Short mmCIF file of C-alpha atoms in Angstrom, two decimals:
data_model
loop_
_atom_site.label_atom_id
_atom_site.label_comp_id
_atom_site.label_asym_id
_atom_site.label_seq_id
_atom_site.Cartn_x
_atom_site.Cartn_y
_atom_site.Cartn_z
CA MET A 240 10.78 84.29 2.41
CA ALA A 241 13.26 84.42 -1.21
CA VAL A 242 16.87 85.37 1.01
CA VAL A 243 18.51 86.56 -2.30
CA ASN A 244 21.95 86.45 -1.73
CA SER A 245 25.17 87.18 -3.03
CA ALA A 246 28.12 85.88 -1.07
CA ILE A 247 31.26 85.79 -3.56
CA ASP A 248 35.01 85.01 -2.87
CA ILE A 249 36.88 86.91 -5.36
CA VAL A 250 34.75 89.78 -4.37
CA PRO A 251 35.43 91.88 -1.49
CA GLY A 252 32.35 93.64 -1.18
CA HIS A 253 31.33 90.82 -0.95
CA ALA A 254 33.79 88.06 1.10
CA HIS A 255 31.77 88.54 4.61
CA LEU A 256 28.29 88.18 2.56
CA ALA A 257 27.20 84.09 3.51
CA SER A 258 27.94 84.81 7.44
CA PHE A 259 25.75 88.79 6.66
CA GLY A 260 22.97 86.46 4.68
CA ASN A 261 23.70 83.43 7.91
CA ASN A 262 22.36 86.30 10.43
CA VAL A 263 20.00 88.31 7.39
CA LYS A 264 17.78 84.28 7.53
CA ALA A 265 18.22 84.02 11.84
CA ALA A 266 16.66 86.92 11.62
CA ILE A 267 13.75 86.38 9.10
CA ARG A 268 12.70 83.50 11.40
CA GLU A 269 12.55 85.47 13.76
CA ALA A 270 9.74 87.66 12.58
CA GLY A 271 8.67 84.09 11.73
CA MET A 272 8.58 83.33 8.30
CA ILE A 273 11.33 80.26 6.49
CA PRO A 274 14.25 81.42 4.96
CA PHE A 275 15.56 80.14 1.58
CA GLU A 276 18.68 81.30 0.27
CA PHE A 277 19.67 81.57 -3.25
CA HIS A 278 23.26 82.74 -5.04
CA THR A 279 24.11 85.04 -8.10
CA ILE A 280 26.66 85.70 -9.93
CA GLY A 281 29.08 88.35 -10.07
CA VAL A 282 31.51 89.85 -11.18
CA ASP A 283 34.43 91.87 -9.83
CA ASP A 284 35.00 95.02 -11.50
CA GLY A 285 38.06 95.78 -10.13
CA ILE A 286 39.73 92.43 -11.44
CA ALA A 287 38.05 92.95 -14.62
CA MET A 288 39.44 96.04 -15.45
CA GLY A 289 41.99 96.63 -17.99
CA HIS A 290 41.25 93.27 -20.14
CA ALA A 291 38.28 91.39 -22.10
CA GLY A 292 36.92 90.40 -19.00
CA MET A 293 35.17 93.42 -18.86
CA ARG A 294 33.18 93.01 -21.69
CA TYR A 295 30.99 90.15 -19.07
CA SER A 296 30.27 92.44 -16.05
CA LEU A 297 27.13 95.60 -18.02
CA PRO A 298 26.08 91.94 -19.33
CA SER A 299 26.24 90.21 -16.34
CA ARG A 300 23.37 93.26 -14.85
CA GLU A 301 20.71 91.00 -17.03
CA LEU A 302 22.27 87.49 -16.57
CA ILE A 303 21.52 88.07 -12.68
CA ALA A 304 18.70 89.91 -13.41
CA ASP A 305 17.14 86.50 -15.31
CA SER A 306 18.49 84.05 -12.89
CA VAL A 307 16.79 85.72 -9.69
CA GLU A 308 13.19 86.40 -11.61
CA THR A 309 13.59 82.40 -12.11
CA MET A 310 14.56 81.09 -8.85
CA ILE A 311 10.98 83.81 -7.65
CA ALA A 312 8.62 83.64 -10.70
CA ALA A 313 9.83 79.19 -10.71
CA HIS A 314 9.78 78.45 -6.73
CA CYS A 315 6.20 81.13 -5.94
CA PHE A 316 7.99 82.51 -3.29
CA ASP A 317 5.93 85.57 -0.76
CA GLY A 318 8.89 87.75 -0.48
CA MET A 319 12.20 87.78 -1.14
CA ILE A 320 15.13 90.03 0.85
CA CYS A 321 17.84 90.70 -2.05
CA ILE A 322 21.38 91.58 -0.44
CA PRO A 323 23.91 92.97 -2.90
CA ASN A 324 26.57 95.56 -2.79
CA CYS A 325 28.87 95.33 -5.45
CA ASP A 326 28.27 97.26 -9.18
CA LYS A 327 26.30 95.09 -11.19
CA ILE A 328 24.87 92.60 -8.44
CA VAL A 329 22.57 95.76 -7.17
CA PRO A 330 20.74 97.04 -10.40
CA GLY A 331 20.05 93.51 -11.43
CA MET A 332 18.36 92.68 -7.86
CA ALA A 333 16.36 95.72 -8.78
CA MET A 334 15.74 94.77 -12.46
CA ALA A 335 13.98 90.85 -11.18
CA ALA A 336 12.10 93.16 -7.99
CA ALA A 337 10.41 95.48 -11.29
CA ARG A 338 9.63 92.86 -13.18
CA LEU A 339 8.95 90.00 -10.33
CA ASP A 340 6.60 93.25 -8.98
CA ILE A 341 6.27 91.30 -4.95
CA PRO A 342 7.10 92.39 -2.27
CA SER A 343 11.27 93.37 -1.70
CA VAL A 344 13.55 94.29 0.80
CA PHE A 345 16.67 95.19 0.09
CA ILE A 346 19.95 95.10 2.72
CA SER A 347 23.36 95.75 1.11
CA GLY A 348 26.26 94.11 2.54
CA GLY A 349 27.93 97.70 3.40
CA PRO A 350 31.48 100.05 2.33
CA MET A 351 34.39 98.37 3.25
CA ALA A 352 36.37 101.73 5.53
CA THR A 353 38.80 104.02 4.09
CA GLY A 354 42.30 102.66 3.41
CA ARG A 355 45.71 105.47 4.42
CA HIS A 356 48.88 105.27 3.43
CA PRO A 357 51.17 103.79 6.01
CA VAL A 358 53.36 106.86 5.83
CA ASP A 359 51.72 110.71 5.49
CA GLY A 360 48.84 109.02 6.63
CA ARG A 361 46.77 110.57 3.45
CA ALA A 362 43.20 108.41 2.46
CA LEU A 363 43.32 105.92 0.03
CA ASP A 364 40.83 103.96 -2.09
CA LEU A 365 40.83 101.90 -5.29
CA SER A 366 41.38 104.95 -6.76
CA SER A 367 44.43 105.17 -5.78
CA VAL A 368 45.60 102.05 -7.55
CA PHE A 369 44.86 102.55 -10.82
CA GLU A 370 46.22 106.09 -10.93
CA GLY A 371 49.35 105.23 -9.20
CA VAL A 372 50.10 102.59 -12.12
CA GLY A 373 49.47 105.52 -14.36
CA ALA A 374 52.01 107.26 -11.95
CA PHE A 375 54.32 104.76 -12.25
CA HIS A 376 54.58 104.02 -15.62
CA SER A 377 55.06 107.90 -16.13
CA GLY A 378 58.33 107.88 -13.14
CA ARG A 379 56.14 109.43 -10.59
CA ILE A 380 55.93 107.22 -8.02
CA ASP A 381 58.66 104.02 -7.84
CA ASP A 382 58.31 100.53 -7.26
CA ALA A 383 58.34 101.10 -3.41
CA GLU A 384 55.26 103.56 -3.19
CA LEU A 385 52.61 102.28 -6.38
CA ARG A 386 52.99 98.32 -2.99
CA ARG A 387 52.43 100.20 -0.91
CA LEU A 388 48.84 101.94 -2.44
CA GLU A 389 48.09 97.60 -3.47
CA GLN A 390 48.57 96.88 -0.11
CA HIS A 391 46.49 99.92 2.02
CA ALA A 392 44.17 100.76 -0.53
CA CYS A 393 41.44 98.46 0.78
CA PRO A 394 41.61 98.20 3.98
CA SER A 395 38.55 95.83 4.96
CA CYS A 396 35.94 93.70 2.64
CA GLY A 397 33.00 95.84 1.73
CA SER A 398 32.45 98.17 -0.94
CA CYS A 399 35.14 100.27 -2.53
CA SER A 400 35.33 103.20 -0.49
CA GLY A 401 34.45 105.77 -2.73
CA LEU A 402 30.82 106.98 -4.03
CA PHE A 403 32.25 104.96 -7.05
CA THR A 404 29.46 102.67 -8.30
CA ALA A 405 28.08 100.07 -6.10
CA ASN A 406 27.57 102.61 -3.62
CA SER A 407 26.14 105.09 -5.48
CA MET A 408 23.47 102.94 -6.41
CA ASN A 409 23.28 101.33 -2.54
CA CYS A 410 22.10 104.68 -1.32
CA LEU A 411 20.07 104.80 -4.22
CA LEU A 412 17.82 101.62 -3.30
CA GLU A 413 17.35 104.22 -0.06
CA ALA A 414 15.65 106.74 -1.99
CA LEU A 415 13.77 104.68 -4.69
CA GLY A 416 12.20 103.14 -1.60
CA LEU A 417 14.16 99.80 -1.46
CA ALA A 418 15.73 100.02 1.07
CA LEU A 419 16.24 101.48 5.09
CA PRO A 420 17.77 104.58 5.77
CA TYR A 421 21.46 104.28 5.72
CA ASN A 422 22.00 100.92 3.76
CA GLY A 423 24.44 103.19 1.68
CA SER A 424 26.66 104.51 4.40
CA ALA A 425 27.11 102.11 6.94
CA LEU A 426 30.21 100.21 6.48
CA ALA A 427 30.66 97.20 6.17
CA LEU A 428 31.24 95.06 9.65
CA SER A 429 30.00 97.15 12.02
CA ASP A 430 27.19 96.63 14.49
CA GLU A 431 25.45 99.28 13.11
CA ARG A 432 24.62 96.86 9.53
CA GLU A 433 23.90 94.48 11.73
CA ALA A 434 21.65 95.40 13.32
CA LEU A 435 19.87 96.95 9.96
CA ALA A 436 19.80 93.27 8.65
CA THR A 437 16.99 92.65 11.39
CA ARG A 438 14.75 95.44 10.65
CA ALA A 439 14.89 94.89 7.23
CA ALA A 440 14.27 91.39 7.85
CA PHE A 441 10.81 92.35 9.95
CA ARG A 442 9.90 94.65 7.37
CA LEU A 443 9.97 92.56 5.00
CA ARG A 444 7.15 90.36 6.54
CA GLU A 445 5.02 94.06 7.63
CA VAL A 446 5.46 94.78 3.86
CA ILE A 447 3.44 91.42 2.85
CA GLY A 448 1.30 93.01 5.82
CA SER A 449 0.71 95.62 3.76
CA ASP A 450 0.98 94.11 -0.02
CA LEU A 451 3.44 96.45 -1.18
CA THR A 452 5.00 95.15 -3.64
CA ALA A 453 8.07 96.17 -6.07
CA ARG A 454 6.14 98.82 -8.62
CA SER A 455 4.11 100.02 -6.20
CA ILE A 456 7.24 101.97 -4.75
CA LEU A 457 8.90 101.39 -7.74
CA THR A 458 7.22 105.39 -8.99
CA ARG A 459 8.24 107.95 -11.72
CA GLU A 460 8.29 110.28 -8.35
CA ALA A 461 10.01 107.85 -6.93
CA PHE A 462 12.42 107.35 -9.90
CA ASP A 463 12.84 111.80 -10.10
CA ASP A 464 13.74 111.02 -6.38
CA ALA A 465 16.58 109.33 -7.12
CA PHE A 466 18.28 110.77 -9.78
CA ALA A 467 18.09 114.03 -7.73
CA VAL A 468 19.60 112.29 -5.15
CA ASP A 469 22.26 111.17 -6.96
CA LEU A 470 22.57 114.34 -9.17
CA ALA A 471 23.44 116.09 -5.88
CA MET A 472 25.86 112.85 -4.25
CA GLY A 473 27.90 113.42 -7.49
CA GLY A 474 27.36 109.80 -8.46
CA SER A 475 28.87 107.53 -10.66
CA THR A 476 27.95 108.53 -14.31
CA ASN A 477 27.07 104.53 -14.12
CA THR A 478 23.85 105.30 -12.43
CA VAL A 479 22.01 106.80 -16.10
CA LEU A 480 22.20 103.49 -17.12
CA HIS A 481 21.08 101.19 -14.03
CA LEU A 482 17.91 103.73 -12.79
CA LEU A 483 17.13 104.13 -16.61
CA ALA A 484 17.12 100.26 -16.89
CA ILE A 485 15.49 99.64 -13.73
CA ALA A 486 13.24 102.08 -14.74
CA HIS A 487 12.19 100.36 -18.03
CA GLU A 488 11.96 96.65 -15.84
CA ALA A 489 8.78 98.93 -14.06
CA GLY A 490 7.77 99.71 -17.21
CA VAL A 491 7.68 103.50 -16.47
CA ALA A 492 8.94 105.44 -19.06
CA TYR A 493 11.77 107.36 -18.38
CA PRO A 494 13.91 109.73 -21.19
CA LEU A 495 16.94 110.43 -20.25
CA GLU A 496 16.35 114.52 -21.09
CA ARG A 497 14.18 113.64 -18.28
CA VAL A 498 17.32 113.46 -16.12
CA ARG A 499 19.30 116.47 -18.07
CA GLU A 500 15.83 119.15 -16.87
CA LEU A 501 16.55 117.47 -13.25
CA THR A 502 20.87 118.24 -13.78
CA THR A 503 19.99 122.10 -13.88
CA ARG A 504 17.56 122.20 -10.43
CA VAL A 505 19.21 119.79 -8.64
CA PRO A 506 22.39 121.55 -6.29
CA THR A 507 25.73 119.56 -6.38
CA LEU A 508 25.94 118.99 -1.89
CA CYS A 509 27.88 116.04 -1.83
CA ARG A 510 32.57 116.43 -3.22
CA LEU A 511 33.06 112.65 -2.26
CA SER A 512 35.21 110.75 -4.10
CA PRO A 513 36.83 111.00 -7.00
CA SER A 514 35.07 114.25 -7.08
CA GLY A 515 36.54 115.22 -3.59
CA PRO A 516 38.81 113.72 -1.33
CA TYR A 517 35.64 112.32 1.41
CA HIS A 518 34.10 108.92 1.55
CA MET A 519 31.59 106.65 3.14
CA ASP A 520 32.10 106.43 6.23
CA ASP A 521 33.09 110.92 6.29
CA PHE A 522 29.45 110.54 4.53
CA HIS A 523 27.91 108.46 7.32
CA ALA A 524 28.94 110.59 9.72
CA ALA A 525 27.83 113.32 8.44
CA GLY A 526 24.71 112.06 8.56
CA GLY A 527 24.22 109.47 4.83
CA VAL A 528 21.54 109.57 2.45
CA PRO A 529 18.46 110.71 4.62
CA ALA A 530 20.91 113.95 5.36
CA VAL A 531 20.30 114.61 1.37
CA MET A 532 17.12 114.41 0.69
CA ALA A 533 16.28 116.63 3.45
CA GLU A 534 17.54 119.55 2.80
CA LEU A 535 16.74 118.45 -1.26
CA ALA A 536 13.55 118.51 0.94
CA THR A 537 14.06 122.38 1.29
CA HIS A 538 14.04 122.71 -2.22
CA ASP A 539 9.87 122.82 -3.31
CA GLY A 540 8.62 120.57 -5.41
CA LEU A 541 12.37 118.58 -6.19
CA LEU A 542 11.23 116.35 -3.91
CA HIS A 543 7.72 113.58 -3.29
CA LEU A 544 7.65 112.93 0.10
CA ASP A 545 4.12 111.36 0.41
CA ARG A 546 5.03 108.19 -1.75
CA PRO A 547 5.36 104.38 -0.32
CA THR A 548 9.14 102.93 1.01
CA VAL A 549 9.63 99.72 3.20
CA ALA A 550 10.81 101.74 5.79
CA LYS A 551 7.90 101.88 8.09
CA GLU A 552 8.35 105.38 8.57
CA PRO A 553 6.90 108.29 6.07
CA LEU A 554 9.49 109.89 4.14
CA ALA A 555 8.75 112.88 5.11
CA HIS A 556 9.26 111.64 9.16
CA THR A 557 12.41 110.23 8.62
CA LEU A 558 13.51 113.13 6.59
CA SER A 559 12.19 115.37 9.67
CA ALA A 560 14.49 113.01 12.40
CA ALA A 561 18.32 113.49 9.57
CA GLN A 562 20.93 115.53 11.13
CA ARG A 563 23.66 116.96 9.01
CA SER A 564 26.99 116.75 10.90
CA GLY A 565 29.22 119.84 9.69
CA ASP A 566 29.13 121.33 6.94
CA ARG A 567 31.91 120.20 5.03
CA VAL A 568 30.65 116.82 3.84
CA ILE A 569 27.64 117.28 3.40
CA ARG A 570 26.22 121.11 2.91
CA PRO A 571 23.28 122.65 2.89
CA ALA A 572 20.86 123.14 0.29
CA THR A 573 21.45 127.62 0.62
CA ARG A 574 25.43 127.01 -0.09
CA PRO A 575 25.56 123.97 -2.47
CA TYR A 576 29.32 123.87 -3.41
CA ARG A 577 27.93 123.64 -7.65
CA ALA A 578 24.27 125.33 -8.42
CA ALA A 579 23.80 122.14 -11.13
CA GLY A 580 24.30 118.72 -10.33
CA GLY A 581 27.15 116.42 -9.90
CA LEU A 582 26.08 114.69 -12.89
CA GLY A 583 25.90 116.01 -16.66
CA ILE A 584 24.02 114.86 -19.66
CA LEU A 585 24.85 116.65 -23.10
CA TYR A 586 23.05 116.67 -26.47
CA GLY A 587 25.80 118.22 -29.98
CA SER A 588 26.03 116.45 -33.34
CA LEU A 589 28.71 114.50 -31.60
CA ALA A 590 25.47 113.00 -29.02
CA PRO A 591 22.60 113.65 -31.08
CA ASP A 592 20.75 111.08 -27.88
CA GLY A 593 22.90 112.27 -25.79
CA ALA A 594 25.88 110.89 -23.41
CA VAL A 595 27.09 111.49 -19.55
CA ILE A 596 29.98 112.83 -17.29
CA LYS A 597 31.07 113.11 -13.88
CA ALA A 598 30.85 116.44 -13.97
CA ALA A 599 31.69 117.55 -10.45
CA ALA A 600 35.00 115.92 -11.25
CA VAL A 601 36.16 118.23 -13.89
CA ILE A 602 37.86 120.89 -12.29
CA SER A 603 36.70 124.94 -14.01
CA GLU A 604 39.78 125.26 -17.05
CA MET A 605 38.38 122.02 -18.60
CA ARG A 606 34.26 122.73 -19.01
CA ARG A 607 34.64 124.27 -21.96
CA HIS A 608 37.42 122.44 -24.16
CA SER A 609 38.22 122.43 -28.02
CA GLY A 610 40.18 120.04 -28.83
CA PRO A 611 41.97 117.71 -31.86
CA ALA A 612 40.69 114.37 -31.65
CA ARG A 613 43.20 111.61 -31.19
CA ILE A 614 41.01 108.20 -32.36
CA TYR A 615 41.93 104.93 -30.70
CA GLU A 616 39.33 101.67 -32.08
CA ASP A 617 39.68 99.93 -29.09
CA HIS A 618 40.83 99.98 -25.60
CA ASP A 619 43.51 98.96 -25.04
CA SER A 620 45.64 100.73 -27.69
CA CYS A 621 44.39 103.45 -25.97
CA VAL A 622 46.09 102.73 -23.53
CA ALA A 623 49.68 101.77 -24.67
CA ALA A 624 49.35 104.97 -26.40
CA ILE A 625 49.00 107.00 -23.38
CA HIS A 626 52.31 104.01 -21.44
CA ALA A 627 54.21 105.18 -24.70
CA GLY A 628 53.67 108.84 -24.70
CA ALA A 629 51.44 109.95 -27.63
CA ILE A 630 49.69 112.08 -26.79
CA GLU A 631 49.60 116.24 -25.77
CA PRO A 632 48.05 118.64 -23.27
CA GLY A 633 44.54 119.83 -25.33
CA ASP A 634 43.66 116.67 -27.15
CA VAL A 635 40.51 114.86 -26.94
CA ILE A 636 41.18 110.83 -26.94
CA VAL A 637 38.71 108.91 -28.76
CA ILE A 638 37.96 104.84 -27.96
CA ARG A 639 35.52 104.27 -30.03
CA TYR A 640 32.88 100.54 -31.00
CA GLU A 641 33.09 100.16 -27.23
CA GLY A 642 29.77 100.14 -26.91
CA PRO A 643 26.85 98.67 -25.39
CA ALA A 644 26.68 96.77 -29.42
CA GLY A 645 29.84 97.41 -30.12
CA GLY A 646 32.32 95.76 -27.74
CA PRO A 647 30.21 94.11 -26.94
CA GLY A 648 29.13 94.41 -23.17
CA MET A 649 30.76 98.52 -22.80
CA GLN A 650 33.62 97.91 -20.80
CA GLU A 651 34.63 100.44 -18.36
CA MET A 652 37.27 102.78 -19.16
CA LEU A 653 39.21 103.30 -15.64
CA ALA A 654 43.07 102.57 -16.80
CA PRO A 655 43.12 105.03 -19.56
CA THR A 656 41.44 107.95 -17.62
CA ALA A 657 43.83 106.45 -14.82
CA ALA A 658 46.47 106.84 -16.96
CA LEU A 659 46.31 109.98 -17.62
CA MET A 660 45.45 111.11 -14.27
CA GLY A 661 49.31 108.98 -13.20
CA ALA A 662 50.17 110.84 -16.09
CA GLY A 663 49.43 114.06 -15.29
CA LEU A 664 47.31 115.00 -17.96
CA GLY A 665 44.00 114.81 -16.25
CA ASP A 666 44.05 118.73 -15.91
CA THR A 667 44.83 118.83 -20.11
CA VAL A 668 42.94 116.44 -21.80
CA ALA A 669 39.31 115.22 -22.40
CA LEU A 670 38.17 111.69 -23.35
CA VAL A 671 34.90 110.92 -25.31
CA THR A 672 33.69 107.54 -25.74
CA ASP A 673 30.55 105.67 -26.37
CA GLY A 674 31.98 103.49 -23.82
CA ARG A 675 31.69 104.04 -19.77
CA PHE A 676 33.62 104.50 -17.31
CA SER A 677 34.14 103.53 -14.13
CA GLY A 678 32.75 104.48 -10.74
CA ALA A 679 36.41 105.93 -9.52
CA THR A 680 36.68 108.20 -12.78
CA ARG A 681 37.52 111.81 -12.85
CA GLY A 682 38.26 113.98 -15.04
CA ALA A 683 36.85 115.21 -18.74
CA CYS A 684 35.46 112.20 -18.92
CA ILE A 685 32.67 111.10 -21.52
CA GLY A 686 30.62 108.21 -21.50
CA HIS A 687 28.12 106.25 -23.26
CA VAL A 688 27.76 109.13 -26.98
CA SER A 689 24.51 107.63 -28.26
CA PRO A 690 24.11 106.52 -31.02
CA GLU A 691 26.80 104.93 -30.05
CA ALA A 692 29.72 103.75 -33.91
CA ALA A 693 28.40 100.46 -34.23
CA ALA A 694 25.48 101.54 -35.22
CA GLY A 695 27.33 103.98 -37.25
CA GLY A 696 26.75 107.01 -34.77
CA PRO A 697 28.62 110.62 -35.98
CA ILE A 698 31.47 109.08 -33.10
CA ALA A 699 32.07 106.47 -36.17
CA HIS A 700 33.18 109.20 -38.78
CA LEU A 701 35.90 110.73 -36.84
CA ARG A 702 38.36 110.81 -38.02
CA ASP A 703 42.64 111.91 -36.23
CA GLY A 704 42.49 116.22 -36.16
CA ASP A 705 39.05 116.45 -36.13
CA ILE A 706 37.68 118.99 -33.83
CA ILE A 707 35.92 118.50 -30.95
CA HIS A 708 34.26 120.46 -28.57
CA ILE A 709 32.58 120.43 -25.65
CA ASP A 710 30.50 123.13 -23.10
CA LEU A 711 29.60 121.27 -19.76
CA ASP A 712 27.81 124.58 -18.60
CA ALA A 713 25.56 124.52 -21.79
CA GLY A 714 25.29 120.62 -22.10
CA THR A 715 26.95 120.45 -25.41
CA LEU A 716 29.33 118.23 -27.28
CA ASP A 717 30.05 118.75 -30.66
CA ALA A 718 32.26 117.60 -33.45
CA GLU A 719 33.76 118.34 -37.49
CA PRO A 720 33.73 115.28 -38.67
CA SER A 721 35.54 114.39 -41.73
CA GLY A 722 35.36 111.12 -42.17
CA LEU A 723 33.09 109.37 -44.19
CA GLU A 724 30.16 106.81 -43.68
CA PRO A 725 31.73 103.74 -42.34
CA SER A 726 31.56 101.12 -45.89
CA GLU A 727 30.80 98.34 -43.96
CA PRO A 728 28.21 97.51 -42.04
CA PHE A 729 29.68 97.02 -38.16
CA ARG A 730 30.32 93.00 -37.43
CA SER A 731 31.49 92.16 -33.55
CA ALA A 732 34.75 89.93 -33.41
CA THR A 733 34.33 88.11 -30.71
CA SER A 734 33.87 84.97 -30.53
CA SER A 735 31.24 84.80 -26.80
CA ARG A 736 28.78 83.37 -27.67
CA TRP A 737 26.64 84.40 -24.91
CA LEU A 738 28.17 88.18 -25.97
CA ARG A 739 27.41 87.44 -29.43
CA ARG A 740 23.92 87.53 -28.45
CA TYR A 741 24.14 89.80 -26.35
CA ALA A 742 25.46 92.16 -28.91
CA ALA A 743 22.89 91.10 -31.00
CA GLY A 744 19.53 92.45 -28.59
CA VAL A 745 20.73 95.95 -26.40
CA SER A 746 19.94 98.67 -26.82
CA SER A 747 21.28 102.09 -26.11
CA ALA A 748 23.39 103.53 -23.87
CA SER A 749 20.61 105.83 -23.62
CA CYS A 750 17.71 103.66 -22.85
CA GLY A 751 19.88 101.95 -20.04
CA ALA A 752 21.54 99.28 -22.25
CA VAL A 753 18.47 96.49 -21.93
CA LEU A 754 17.85 93.99 -23.74
CA GLU A 755 15.53 94.35 -26.08
CA GLU A 756 13.35 91.51 -26.40
CA ALA A 757 12.01 89.57 -29.26
#
């Protein structure tokens, strides 16, 4: 058995995975199998955020998938148990499982506990720190308060405590059927997490015995259910990229328009950080993913309860045993936060191939907004403008040439969005980009605009002052561009040979930003 671990000291979400992996190997031996462990790379998005290092984050997903495929195929393993936790590691491993189509079980490292402010006791997480930086630059908090946020927001190892990308993806492993129930929510270092790892190891033996391979689990219906859970929870916008990429590797045709159709059918049942006040420990106590799926199952035809998963019991049995504790963290389907899903897929003259927004994290006043474009050709110049006070209420910031090929690497935009929030502009300013956002981003922030500027998409033709129209309820993103076609084809200025290769082969964000075959 291959134990595909992602232990790495520099990533807080993975710092405990060496010992966790040893426990998994011991359980595999106890189950009568022979474990061989190898490791993947891992980029810490919190550390890479806001500088050129973030350009390597999304491309690392492809390296992880390629390296896992290489190790498994070269050594003819009978099955694998994958130990991811953060950001691109989860989808990278899942993409490899889909390619290899061997028996695979996932057991993640688990989320960290919620941080607490030492003075007033309010909940803190990673986004508290990034927004604190913006508040510090605008003079709204002092250095001592920023230091308190820094010291108390992330109190332990584990994936960041909000429903950011890592926890979104670990929850969706459950919904897809690659992981056991509560994989996404049982806290790191808890007895429950350790017991779950032991169960996962024993289940791997049974999954192999029944020849239940990854592709037999990763069906179109599984992706429908995963997106339904994602929409109900209000997960990270990055999940759209990653689920589309996993579907691609599984040979499942899954267009972005299919996600849009689901957004109109799936209610928003949760308001987890950054969309609301609750965190993963609250979510787990309230019933976790099984409780969400049990509520969705009350909608006729929304979930597919007869499909295979790595759990011993049928999905319908798992959901019948699920218990939802209270109505605060997970709402009943009869009384949702919103009738529509927590993510929105937008189309229009500015995004003919689509764009994505975390709709659950947008205040009602910004669901329809028109304003003048403020154009920035990269992430850094936009952040400098926000800190310099150059952005006015009503503006629509446009950051372009940050897409998969244009960046290259489609870096996350948490620094500018957190700066807007910290400056008190988050409720009056929208941001549109062909890049992407951190799972910790909130506000009227629209990413994955496709085609991207580097491909000559409409976003490349905008000029300062052009009016942009956003209508989340209608699902549209339109503009009145006055610019002309770019005079020369875009060429990446990166000096990295790896990123140049990536830029030359990566597909559109609307297709999952996967590397296309030559």
